[in-house]
Coordinates of C-alpha atoms and ligand atoms in Angstrom, one line a residue:
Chain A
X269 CA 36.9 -34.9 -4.2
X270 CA 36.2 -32.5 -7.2
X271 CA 38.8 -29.2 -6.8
X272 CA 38.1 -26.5 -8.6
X273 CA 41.3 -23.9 -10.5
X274 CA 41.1 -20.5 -9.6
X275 CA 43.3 -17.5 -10.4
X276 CA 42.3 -14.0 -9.3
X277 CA 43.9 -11.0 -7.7
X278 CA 43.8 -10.2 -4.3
X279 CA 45.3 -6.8 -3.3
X280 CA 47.3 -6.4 -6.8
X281 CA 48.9 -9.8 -6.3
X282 CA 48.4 -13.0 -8.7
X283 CA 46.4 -15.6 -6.6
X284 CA 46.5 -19.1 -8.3
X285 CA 44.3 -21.9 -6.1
X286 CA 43.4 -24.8 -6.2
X287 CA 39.7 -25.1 -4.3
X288 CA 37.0 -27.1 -3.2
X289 CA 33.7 -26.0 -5.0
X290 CA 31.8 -25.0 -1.8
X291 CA 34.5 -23.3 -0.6
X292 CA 33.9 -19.4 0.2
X293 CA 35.7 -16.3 -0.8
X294 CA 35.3 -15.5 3.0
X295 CA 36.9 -18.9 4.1
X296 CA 39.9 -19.0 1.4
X297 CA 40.7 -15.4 2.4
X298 CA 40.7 -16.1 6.2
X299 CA 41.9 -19.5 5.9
X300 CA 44.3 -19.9 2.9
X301 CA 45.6 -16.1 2.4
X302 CA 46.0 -15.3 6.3
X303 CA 43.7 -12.3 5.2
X304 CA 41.4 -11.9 8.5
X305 CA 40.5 -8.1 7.8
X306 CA 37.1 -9.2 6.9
X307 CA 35.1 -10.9 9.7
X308 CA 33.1 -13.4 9.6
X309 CA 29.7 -11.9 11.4
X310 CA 26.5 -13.8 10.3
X311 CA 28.0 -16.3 7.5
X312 CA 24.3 -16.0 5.6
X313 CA 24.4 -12.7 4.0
X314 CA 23.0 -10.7 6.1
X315 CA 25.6 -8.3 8.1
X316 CA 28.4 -7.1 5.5
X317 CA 31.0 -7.7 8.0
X318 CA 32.6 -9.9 5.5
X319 CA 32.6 -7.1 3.1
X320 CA 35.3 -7.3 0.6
X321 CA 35.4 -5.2 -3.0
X322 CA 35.0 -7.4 -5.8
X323 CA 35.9 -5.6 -9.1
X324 CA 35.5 -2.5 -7.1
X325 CA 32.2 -3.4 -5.9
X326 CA 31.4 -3.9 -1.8
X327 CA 30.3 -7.8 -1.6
X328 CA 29.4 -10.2 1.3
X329 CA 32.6 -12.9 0.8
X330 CA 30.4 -15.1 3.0
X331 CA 28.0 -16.1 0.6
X332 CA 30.6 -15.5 -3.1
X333 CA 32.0 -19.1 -3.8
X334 CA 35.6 -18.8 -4.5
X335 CA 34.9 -20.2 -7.6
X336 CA 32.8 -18.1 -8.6
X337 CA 35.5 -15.4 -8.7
X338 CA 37.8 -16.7 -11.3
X339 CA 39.5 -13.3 -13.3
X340 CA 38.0 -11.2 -10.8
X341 CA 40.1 -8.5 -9.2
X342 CA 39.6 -8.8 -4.6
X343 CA 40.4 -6.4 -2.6
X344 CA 40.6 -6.4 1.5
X345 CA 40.7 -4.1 3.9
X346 CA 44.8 -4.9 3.9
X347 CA 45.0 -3.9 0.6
X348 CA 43.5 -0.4 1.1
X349 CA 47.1 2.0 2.8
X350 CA 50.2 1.9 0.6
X351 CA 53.0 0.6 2.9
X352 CA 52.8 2.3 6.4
X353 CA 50.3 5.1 4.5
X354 CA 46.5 4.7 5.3
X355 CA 44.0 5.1 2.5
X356 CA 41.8 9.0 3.6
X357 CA 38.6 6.6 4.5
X358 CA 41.0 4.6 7.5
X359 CA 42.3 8.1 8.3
X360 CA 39.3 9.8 8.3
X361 CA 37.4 6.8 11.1
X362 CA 40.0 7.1 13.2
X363 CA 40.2 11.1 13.0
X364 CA 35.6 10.9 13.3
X365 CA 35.8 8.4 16.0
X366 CA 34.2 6.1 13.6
X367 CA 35.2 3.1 15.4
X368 CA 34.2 1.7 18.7
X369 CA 34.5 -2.6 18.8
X370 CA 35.9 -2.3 15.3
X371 CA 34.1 -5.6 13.7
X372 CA 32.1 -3.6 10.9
X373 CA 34.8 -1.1 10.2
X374 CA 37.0 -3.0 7.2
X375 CA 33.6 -3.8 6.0
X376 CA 32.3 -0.5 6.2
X377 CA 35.5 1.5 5.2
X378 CA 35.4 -0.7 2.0
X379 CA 32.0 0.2 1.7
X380 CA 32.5 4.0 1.6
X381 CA 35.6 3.5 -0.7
X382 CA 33.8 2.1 -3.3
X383 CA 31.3 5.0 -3.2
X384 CA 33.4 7.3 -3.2
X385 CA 35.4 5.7 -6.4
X386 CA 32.0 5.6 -7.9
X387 CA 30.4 8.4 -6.9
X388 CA 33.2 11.4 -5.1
X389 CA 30.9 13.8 -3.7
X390 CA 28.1 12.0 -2.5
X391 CA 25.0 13.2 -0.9
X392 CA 24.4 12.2 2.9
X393 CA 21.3 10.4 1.7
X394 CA 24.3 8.6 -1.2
X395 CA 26.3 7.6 1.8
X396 CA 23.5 6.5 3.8
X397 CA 22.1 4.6 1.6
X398 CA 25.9 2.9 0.9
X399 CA 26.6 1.9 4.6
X400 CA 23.3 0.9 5.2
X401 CA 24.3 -2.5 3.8
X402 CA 26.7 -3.0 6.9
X403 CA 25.3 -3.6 10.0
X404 CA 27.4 -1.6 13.2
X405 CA 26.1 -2.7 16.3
X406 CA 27.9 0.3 18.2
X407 CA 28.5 3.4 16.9
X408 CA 24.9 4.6 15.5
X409 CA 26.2 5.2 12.5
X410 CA 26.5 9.0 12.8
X411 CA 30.5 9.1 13.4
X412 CA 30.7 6.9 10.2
X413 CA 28.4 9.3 8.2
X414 CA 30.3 12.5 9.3
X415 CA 34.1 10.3 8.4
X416 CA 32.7 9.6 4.8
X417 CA 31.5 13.5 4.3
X418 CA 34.6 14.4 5.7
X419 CA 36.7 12.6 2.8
X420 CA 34.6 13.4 0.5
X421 CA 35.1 16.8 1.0
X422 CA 39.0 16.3 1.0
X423 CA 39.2 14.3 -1.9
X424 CA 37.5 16.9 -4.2
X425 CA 36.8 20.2 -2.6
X426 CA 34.3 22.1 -3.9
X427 CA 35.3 24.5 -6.5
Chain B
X111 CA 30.4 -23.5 5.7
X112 CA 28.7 -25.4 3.3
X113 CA 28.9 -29.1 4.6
X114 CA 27.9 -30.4 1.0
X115 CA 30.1 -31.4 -1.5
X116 CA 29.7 -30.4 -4.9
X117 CA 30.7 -30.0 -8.7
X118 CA 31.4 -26.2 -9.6
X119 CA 30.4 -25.4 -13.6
X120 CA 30.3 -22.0 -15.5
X121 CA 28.8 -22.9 -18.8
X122 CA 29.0 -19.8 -21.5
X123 CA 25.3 -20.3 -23.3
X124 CA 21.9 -21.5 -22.2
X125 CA 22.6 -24.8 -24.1
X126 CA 25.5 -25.9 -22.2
X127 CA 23.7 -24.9 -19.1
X128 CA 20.6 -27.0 -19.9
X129 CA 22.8 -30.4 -21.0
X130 CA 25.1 -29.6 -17.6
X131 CA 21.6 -30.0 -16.1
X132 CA 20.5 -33.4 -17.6
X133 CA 23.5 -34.7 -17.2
X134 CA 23.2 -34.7 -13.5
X135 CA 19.2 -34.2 -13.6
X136 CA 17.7 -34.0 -10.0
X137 CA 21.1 -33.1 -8.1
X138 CA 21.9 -29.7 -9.8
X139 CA 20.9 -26.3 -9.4
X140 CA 21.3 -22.9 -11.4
X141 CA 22.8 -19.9 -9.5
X142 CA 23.0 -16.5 -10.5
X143 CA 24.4 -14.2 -7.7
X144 CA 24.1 -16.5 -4.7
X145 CA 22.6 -14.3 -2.4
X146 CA 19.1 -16.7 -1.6
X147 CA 21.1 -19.9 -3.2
X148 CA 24.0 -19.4 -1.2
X149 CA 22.7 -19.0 2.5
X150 CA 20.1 -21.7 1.5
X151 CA 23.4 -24.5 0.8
X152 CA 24.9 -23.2 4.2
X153 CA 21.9 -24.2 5.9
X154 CA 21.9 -27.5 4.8
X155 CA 18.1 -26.5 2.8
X156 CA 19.7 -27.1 -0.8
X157 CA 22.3 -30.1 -1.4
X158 CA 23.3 -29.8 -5.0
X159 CA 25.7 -32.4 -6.4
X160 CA 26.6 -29.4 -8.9
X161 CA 26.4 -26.0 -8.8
X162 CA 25.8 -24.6 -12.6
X163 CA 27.2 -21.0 -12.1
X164 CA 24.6 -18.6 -14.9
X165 CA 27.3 -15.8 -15.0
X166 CA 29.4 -16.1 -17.8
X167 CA 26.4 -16.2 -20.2
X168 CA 26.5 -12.6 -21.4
X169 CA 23.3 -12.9 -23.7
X170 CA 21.3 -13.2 -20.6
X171 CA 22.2 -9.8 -18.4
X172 CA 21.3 -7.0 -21.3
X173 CA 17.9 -4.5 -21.2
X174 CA 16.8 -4.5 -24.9
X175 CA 14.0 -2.3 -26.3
X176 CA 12.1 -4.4 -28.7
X177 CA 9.6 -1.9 -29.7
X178 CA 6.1 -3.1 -28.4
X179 CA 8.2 -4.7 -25.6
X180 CA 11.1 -4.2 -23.0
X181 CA 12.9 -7.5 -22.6
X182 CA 15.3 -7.5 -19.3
X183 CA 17.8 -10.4 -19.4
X184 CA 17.4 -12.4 -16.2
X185 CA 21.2 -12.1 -15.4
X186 CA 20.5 -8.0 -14.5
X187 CA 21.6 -7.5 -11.3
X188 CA 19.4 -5.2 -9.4
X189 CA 21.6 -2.7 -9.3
X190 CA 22.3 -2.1 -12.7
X191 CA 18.8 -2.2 -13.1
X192 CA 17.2 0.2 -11.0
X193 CA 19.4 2.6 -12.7
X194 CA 18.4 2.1 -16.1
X195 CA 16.4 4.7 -18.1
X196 CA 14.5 3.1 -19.6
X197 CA 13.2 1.3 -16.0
X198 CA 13.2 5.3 -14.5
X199 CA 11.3 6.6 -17.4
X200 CA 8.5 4.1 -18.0
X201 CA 8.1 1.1 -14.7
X202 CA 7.8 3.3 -11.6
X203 CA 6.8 0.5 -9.6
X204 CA 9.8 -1.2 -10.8
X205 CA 11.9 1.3 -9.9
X206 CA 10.6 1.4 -6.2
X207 CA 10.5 -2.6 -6.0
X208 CA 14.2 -2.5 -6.8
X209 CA 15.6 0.1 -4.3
X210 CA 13.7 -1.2 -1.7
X211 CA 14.7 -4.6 -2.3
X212 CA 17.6 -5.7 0.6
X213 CA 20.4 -3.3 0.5
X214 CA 22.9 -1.8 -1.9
X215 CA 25.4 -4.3 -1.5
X216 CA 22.8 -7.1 -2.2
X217 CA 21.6 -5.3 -5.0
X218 CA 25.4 -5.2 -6.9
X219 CA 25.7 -9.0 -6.1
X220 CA 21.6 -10.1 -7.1
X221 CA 19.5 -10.3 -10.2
X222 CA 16.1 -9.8 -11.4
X223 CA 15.6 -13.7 -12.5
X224 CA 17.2 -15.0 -8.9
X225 CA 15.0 -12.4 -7.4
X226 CA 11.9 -13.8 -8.6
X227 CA 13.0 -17.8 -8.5
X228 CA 13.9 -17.4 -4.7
X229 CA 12.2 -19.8 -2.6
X230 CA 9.8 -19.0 0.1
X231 CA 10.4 -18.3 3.4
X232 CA 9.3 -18.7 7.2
X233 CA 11.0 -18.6 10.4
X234 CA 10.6 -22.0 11.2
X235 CA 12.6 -22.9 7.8
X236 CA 15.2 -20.8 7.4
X237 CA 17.1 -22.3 10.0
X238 CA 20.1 -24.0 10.4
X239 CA 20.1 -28.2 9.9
X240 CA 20.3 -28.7 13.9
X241 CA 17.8 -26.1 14.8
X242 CA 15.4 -27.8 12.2
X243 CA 16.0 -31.4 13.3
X244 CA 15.8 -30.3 16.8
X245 CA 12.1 -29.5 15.3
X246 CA 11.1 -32.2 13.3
X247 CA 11.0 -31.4 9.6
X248 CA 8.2 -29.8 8.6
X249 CA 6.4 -30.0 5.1
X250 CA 9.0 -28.1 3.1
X251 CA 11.5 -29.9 4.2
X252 CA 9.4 -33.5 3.6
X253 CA 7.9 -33.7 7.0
X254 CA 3.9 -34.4 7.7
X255 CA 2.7 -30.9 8.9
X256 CA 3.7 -27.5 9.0
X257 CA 5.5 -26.1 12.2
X258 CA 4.9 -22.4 12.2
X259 CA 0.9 -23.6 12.5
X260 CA 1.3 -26.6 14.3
X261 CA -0.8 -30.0 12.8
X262 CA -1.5 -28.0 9.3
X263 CA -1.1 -30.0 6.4
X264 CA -0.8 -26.6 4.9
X265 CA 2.4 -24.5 3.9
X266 CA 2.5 -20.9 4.7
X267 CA 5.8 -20.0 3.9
X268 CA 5.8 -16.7 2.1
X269 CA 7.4 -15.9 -1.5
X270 CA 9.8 -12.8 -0.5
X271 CA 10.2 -11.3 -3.8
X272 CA 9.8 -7.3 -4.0
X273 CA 10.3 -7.1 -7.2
X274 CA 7.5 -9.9 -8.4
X275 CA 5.0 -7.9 -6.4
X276 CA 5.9 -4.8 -9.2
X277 CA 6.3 -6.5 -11.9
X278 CA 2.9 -8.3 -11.6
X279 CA 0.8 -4.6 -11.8
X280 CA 3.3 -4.3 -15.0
X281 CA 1.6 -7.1 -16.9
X282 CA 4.5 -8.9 -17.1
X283 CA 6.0 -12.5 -19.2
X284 CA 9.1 -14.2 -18.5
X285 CA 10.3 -16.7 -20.9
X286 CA 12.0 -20.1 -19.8
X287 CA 14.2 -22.2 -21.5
X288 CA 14.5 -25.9 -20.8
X289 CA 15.4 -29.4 -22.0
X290 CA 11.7 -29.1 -23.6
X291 CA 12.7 -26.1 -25.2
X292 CA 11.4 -22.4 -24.8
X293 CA 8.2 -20.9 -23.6
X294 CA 7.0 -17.4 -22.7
X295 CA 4.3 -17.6 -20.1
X296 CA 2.8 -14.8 -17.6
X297 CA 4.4 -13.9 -14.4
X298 CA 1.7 -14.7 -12.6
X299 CA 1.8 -18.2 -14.0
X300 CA 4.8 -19.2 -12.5
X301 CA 3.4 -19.5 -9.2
X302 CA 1.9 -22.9 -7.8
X303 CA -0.2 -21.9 -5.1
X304 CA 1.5 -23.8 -3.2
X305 CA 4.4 -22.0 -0.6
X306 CA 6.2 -25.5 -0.1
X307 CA 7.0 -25.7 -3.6
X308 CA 6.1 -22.2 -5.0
X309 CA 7.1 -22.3 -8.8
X310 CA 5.2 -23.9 -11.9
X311 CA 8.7 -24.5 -13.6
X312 CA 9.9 -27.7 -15.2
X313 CA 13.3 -29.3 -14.0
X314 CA 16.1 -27.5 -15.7
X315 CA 14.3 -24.7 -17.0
X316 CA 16.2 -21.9 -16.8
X317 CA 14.6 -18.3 -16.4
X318 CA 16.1 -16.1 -19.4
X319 CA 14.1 -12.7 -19.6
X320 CA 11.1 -10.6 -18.1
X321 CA 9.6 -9.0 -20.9
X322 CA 7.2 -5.7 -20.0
X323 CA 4.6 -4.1 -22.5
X324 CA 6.3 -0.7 -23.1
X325 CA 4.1 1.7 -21.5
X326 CA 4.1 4.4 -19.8
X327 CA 2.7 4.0 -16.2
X328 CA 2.9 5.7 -13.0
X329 CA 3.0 3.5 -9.8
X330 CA 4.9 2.9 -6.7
X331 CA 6.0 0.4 -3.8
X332 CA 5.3 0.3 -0.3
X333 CA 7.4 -1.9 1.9
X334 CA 6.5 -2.6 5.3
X335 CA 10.1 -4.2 7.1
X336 CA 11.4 -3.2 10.7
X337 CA 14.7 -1.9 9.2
X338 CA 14.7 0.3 6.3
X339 CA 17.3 -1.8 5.1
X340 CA 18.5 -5.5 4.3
X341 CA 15.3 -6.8 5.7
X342 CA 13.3 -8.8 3.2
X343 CA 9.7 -7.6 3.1
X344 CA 7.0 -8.6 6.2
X345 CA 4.5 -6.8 3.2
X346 CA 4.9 -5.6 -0.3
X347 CA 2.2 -3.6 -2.2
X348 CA 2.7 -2.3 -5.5
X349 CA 0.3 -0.1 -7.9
X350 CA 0.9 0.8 -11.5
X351 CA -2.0 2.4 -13.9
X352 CA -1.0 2.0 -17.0
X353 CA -3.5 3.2 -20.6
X354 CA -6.2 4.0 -17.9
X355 CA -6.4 0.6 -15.9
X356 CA -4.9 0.1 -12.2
X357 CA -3.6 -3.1 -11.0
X358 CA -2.8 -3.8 -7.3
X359 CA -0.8 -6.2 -6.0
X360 CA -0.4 -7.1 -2.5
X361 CA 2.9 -9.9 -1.8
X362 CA 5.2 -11.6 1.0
X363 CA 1.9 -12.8 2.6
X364 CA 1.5 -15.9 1.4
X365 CA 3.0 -18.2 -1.7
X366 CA 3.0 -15.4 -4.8
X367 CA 1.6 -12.0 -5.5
X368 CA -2.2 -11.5 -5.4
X369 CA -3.2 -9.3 -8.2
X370 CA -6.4 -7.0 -8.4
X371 CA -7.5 -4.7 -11.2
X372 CA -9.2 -1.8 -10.4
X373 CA -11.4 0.7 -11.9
X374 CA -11.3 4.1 -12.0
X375 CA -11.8 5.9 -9.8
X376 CA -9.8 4.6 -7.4
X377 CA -10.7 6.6 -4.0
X378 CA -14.2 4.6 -4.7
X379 CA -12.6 1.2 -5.8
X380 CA -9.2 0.7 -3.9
X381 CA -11.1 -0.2 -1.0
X382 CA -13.2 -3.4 -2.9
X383 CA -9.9 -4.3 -4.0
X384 CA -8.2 -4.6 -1.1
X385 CA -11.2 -6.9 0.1
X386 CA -10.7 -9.2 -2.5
X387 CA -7.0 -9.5 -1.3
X388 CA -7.8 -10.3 2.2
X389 CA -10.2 -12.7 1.6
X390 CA -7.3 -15.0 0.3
X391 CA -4.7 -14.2 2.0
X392 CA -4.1 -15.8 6.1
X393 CA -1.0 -14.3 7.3
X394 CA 0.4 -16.5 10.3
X395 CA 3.3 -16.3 13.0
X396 CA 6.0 -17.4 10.7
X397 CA 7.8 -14.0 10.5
X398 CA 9.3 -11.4 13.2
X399 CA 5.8 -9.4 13.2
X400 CA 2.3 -10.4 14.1
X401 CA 0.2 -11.5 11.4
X402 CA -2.8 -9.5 12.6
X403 CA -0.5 -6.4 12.3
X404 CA 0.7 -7.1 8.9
X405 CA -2.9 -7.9 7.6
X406 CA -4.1 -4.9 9.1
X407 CA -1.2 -2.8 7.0
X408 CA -2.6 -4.3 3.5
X409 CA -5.2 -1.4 3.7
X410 CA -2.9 1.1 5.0
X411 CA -0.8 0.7 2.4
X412 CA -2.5 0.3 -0.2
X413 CA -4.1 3.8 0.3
X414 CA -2.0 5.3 1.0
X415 CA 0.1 4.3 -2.1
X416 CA -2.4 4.8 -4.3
X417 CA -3.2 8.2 -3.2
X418 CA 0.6 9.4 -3.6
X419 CA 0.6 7.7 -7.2
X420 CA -2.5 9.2 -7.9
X421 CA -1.7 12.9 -6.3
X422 CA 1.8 12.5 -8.7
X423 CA -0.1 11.7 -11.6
X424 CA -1.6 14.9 -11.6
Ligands
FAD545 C1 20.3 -10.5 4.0 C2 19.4 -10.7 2.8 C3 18.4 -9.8 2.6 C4 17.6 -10.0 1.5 N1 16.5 -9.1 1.3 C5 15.7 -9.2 0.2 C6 14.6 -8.3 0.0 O1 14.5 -7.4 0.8 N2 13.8 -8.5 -1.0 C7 14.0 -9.5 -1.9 O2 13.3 -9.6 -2.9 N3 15.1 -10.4 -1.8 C8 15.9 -10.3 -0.7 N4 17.0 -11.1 -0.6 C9 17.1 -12.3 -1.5 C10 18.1 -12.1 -2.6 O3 19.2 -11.3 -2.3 C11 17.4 -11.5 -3.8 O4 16.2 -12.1 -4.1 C12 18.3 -11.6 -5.1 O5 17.8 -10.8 -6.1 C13 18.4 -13.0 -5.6 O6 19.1 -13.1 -6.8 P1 20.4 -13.9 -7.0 O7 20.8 -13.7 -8.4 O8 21.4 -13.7 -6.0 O9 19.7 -15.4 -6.9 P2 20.4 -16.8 -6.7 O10 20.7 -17.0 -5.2 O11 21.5 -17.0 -7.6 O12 19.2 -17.7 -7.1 C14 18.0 -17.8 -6.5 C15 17.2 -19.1 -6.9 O13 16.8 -19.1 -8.2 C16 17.5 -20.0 -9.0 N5 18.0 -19.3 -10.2 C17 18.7 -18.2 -10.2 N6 18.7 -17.7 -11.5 C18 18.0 -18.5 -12.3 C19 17.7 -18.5 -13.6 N7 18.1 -17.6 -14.5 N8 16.9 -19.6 -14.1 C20 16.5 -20.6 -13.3 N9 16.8 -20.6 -12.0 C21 17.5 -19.6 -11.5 C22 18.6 -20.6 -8.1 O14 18.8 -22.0 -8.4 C23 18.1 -20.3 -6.7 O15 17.2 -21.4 -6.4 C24 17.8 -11.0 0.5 C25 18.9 -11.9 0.7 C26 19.7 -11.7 1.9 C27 20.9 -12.6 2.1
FES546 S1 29.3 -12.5 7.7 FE1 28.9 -12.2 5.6 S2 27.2 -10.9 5.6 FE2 27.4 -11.4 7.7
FES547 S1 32.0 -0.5 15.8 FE1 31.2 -2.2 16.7 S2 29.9 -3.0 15.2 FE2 30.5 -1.2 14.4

């Protein structure tokens, strides 16, 4: 059977794999890396529970082939807190009571994170817009509006 | 998972792409940010022998102004697109079509050319291999009659695009480039008719721009979904006048985008065209609302976009 090279970086590190074609990002992050922050929800596309950054950007890894990311730069939700220190969006859910079952949230932190690298002081109709793309199936999505503002407004206070 | 096993290529120009494709004519397929291709090979709906991955051909994702005409590579993700000044300042329709199309996260991942080449859809087909066997296959999958209207010999998927819908009142070409070389035909002759097989496109063509006349309109798009977001359209109706002609288009109720010119002024004439539209189009029970209802919205809409065009326009 065909294999496929790939190398790309996942949280910083030098990934180097060999892969079937039809294998996803999803699957070789789960499967291969031991990386089971993102969640396999739906599998077509459709939830965002899967949602990993990919060159900074918030993607579904169910539905990215891995080989498709060859020199791209991953990042999970594992990748986001330096050592034992949380990145402001996983303090900021936790602090909001963002969370209730927890299976959207490293697809929706990673969501907000790449807004806020994009965009710092988004509007409430910015973030809604943003987090729209992940379903929650608990909270109601208010907790998770109020814990983006609430970074945002940390991050870069008004002046 | 996708059960299928196949070859993964990533040409870097349209020539490449196009030999990759004879060379394993019949069993390969283009893909350009996976999001319909990708979800369609986990189902067991697409079985490629090789995947030819569109990406890493840069000539094909840039927005050039050519003078009389706008030319959007096909590689554009929607994203980047909706964004773009030149799509803000002159293709309002456009710009609507796009943000309303899935979600943001969908929009970062697909592009204008796999936006418009997705295949149709129904409720009966998008469905996994077991659930569809547990069916019997119906005639887009090679069966004998359709199973969303039980005993037709007639397909009525529907052609989910947003964006087609808006770029049709736009007056827009694409150009395709194939084994037979290149042609630039109008949007709306790319569609067959026909929702089981919905594009006139020749094997291993491969989309490579939408070119717009550059001018000025005003327009909109009204999306009728039961989520404002993610959810692919149940109804799309877009309006652009553009050098004092109107053009409506009505679309994800059947196999393409019905188009309808109409005179000014509109208050009058909206209403004649929307007749013209319903007289062709049979909504049926393949999606999560009731076709009566989503009929019954063509008129809605299409007023009611018209008039906030028109009251902007001012
Ligand atoms: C949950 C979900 C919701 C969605 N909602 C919407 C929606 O609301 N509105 C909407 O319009 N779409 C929607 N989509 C469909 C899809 O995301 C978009 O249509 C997207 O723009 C497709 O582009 P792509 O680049 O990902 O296409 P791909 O999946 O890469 O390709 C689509 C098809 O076109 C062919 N193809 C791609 N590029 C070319 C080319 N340049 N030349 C020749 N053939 C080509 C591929 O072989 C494939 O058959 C949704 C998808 C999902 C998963
Ligand atoms: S699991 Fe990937 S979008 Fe649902
Ligand atoms: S917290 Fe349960 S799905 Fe969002």
């Amino acid at each position: 059977m065909e294999r496929f090279k790939v190398n790309f970086q996942v949280n910083g590190e030098p990934v180097e794999l060999d892969v079937r074609p039809s294998e996803t990002l999803l699957e070789t992050l789960r499967d291969r890396l031991e990386l089971t922050g993102a969640k396999e929800g739906c599998g077509l596309g459709a939830c965002g529970s899967c949602t990993v950054l990919l060159d900074g950007l918030p993607t579904r890894s169910c539905i990215v082939l891995t080989a498709e990311v060859d020199g791209s730069e991953v990042t999970t939700i594992e990748g986001l807190a330096e050592g034992e220190k949380l990145d402001p969006v996983q303090e900021s859910f936790m602090e909001k009571g963002a969370v209730q079952c927890g299976f959207c949230t490293p697809g929706m932190i990673l969501t907000a994170r790449s807004l806020l690298d994009r965009n710092p002081r988004p509007t409430r109709e910015d973030i809604i817009r943003s987090i729209s793309s992940n379903v929650c199936r608990c909270t109601g999505y208010k907790k998770i509006v109020e814990a983006v503002e609430a970074v945002s407004s940390t991050e870069t206070p008004e002046t | 998972m996708i059960a299928s096993k196949f070859e993964f290529r990533s040409p870097k120009d349209v020539e490449e792409a196009v030999r990759l494709y004879r060379e394993f004519e019949g069993e390969a397929v283009y893909l350009s940010g996976g999001t319909d291709l990708v979800p369609r090979m986990k189902l067991g709906l697409e079985k490629p022998k090789v995947v030819i991955d569109l990406k890493r051909i840069a000539s094909l994702t840039t927005v050039e102004d050519q003078g009389d005409w706008i030319r959007i590579g096909a590689l554009a993700r929607i994203f980047d697109l909706k964004q773009n000044d030149i799509v803000r300042g002159e293709f309002p329709a456009l710009e609507a079509s796009l943000e309303g199309t899935s979600c943001e996260s969908l929009q970062m991942r697909g592009t204008i050319g796999g936006n418009l080449l997705q295949n149709s859809r129904c409720l009966f087909y998008n469905q996994s291999e077991f659930w569809r066997r547990s069916k019997g296959f119906c005639l887009k999958m090679g069966g004998e009659s359709c199973n969303a209207v039980p005993g037709a010999k007639t397909c009525f998927a529907n052609y989910c695009s947003d964006n087609a819908t808006a770029l049709c009142t736009l007056s827009a070409e694409i150009e395709l480039s194939g084994p037979d070389g290149t042609r630039r035909v109008n949007l709306e002759g790319l569609y067959s008719n026909k929702a089981e097989r919905p594009f006139e496109i020749q094997p291993g063509e491969i989309l490579t721009a939408i070119f717009l006349p550059k001018m000025r309109s005003v327009g909109g798009y009204e999306k009728l979904r039961v989520r404002g977001a993610i959810d692919y359209p149940l109804l799309g109706v877009a309006f652009s006048f553009v050098d004092g002609t109107g053009k409506l288009a009505v679309g994800a109720v059947g196999p393409r985008p019905y188009v309808v010119e109409i005179k000014q002024p509109f208050r009058d004439t909206v209403g004649e065209a929307v007749e013209t539209v319903l007289k062709q189009v049979k909504p049926v029970g393949n999606t999560v609302l009731d076709p009566d209802y989503r009929k019954q919205m063509i008129p809605v809409l299409a007023g009611r976009l018209v008039n906030k065009v028109m009251e902007g326009a001012k």
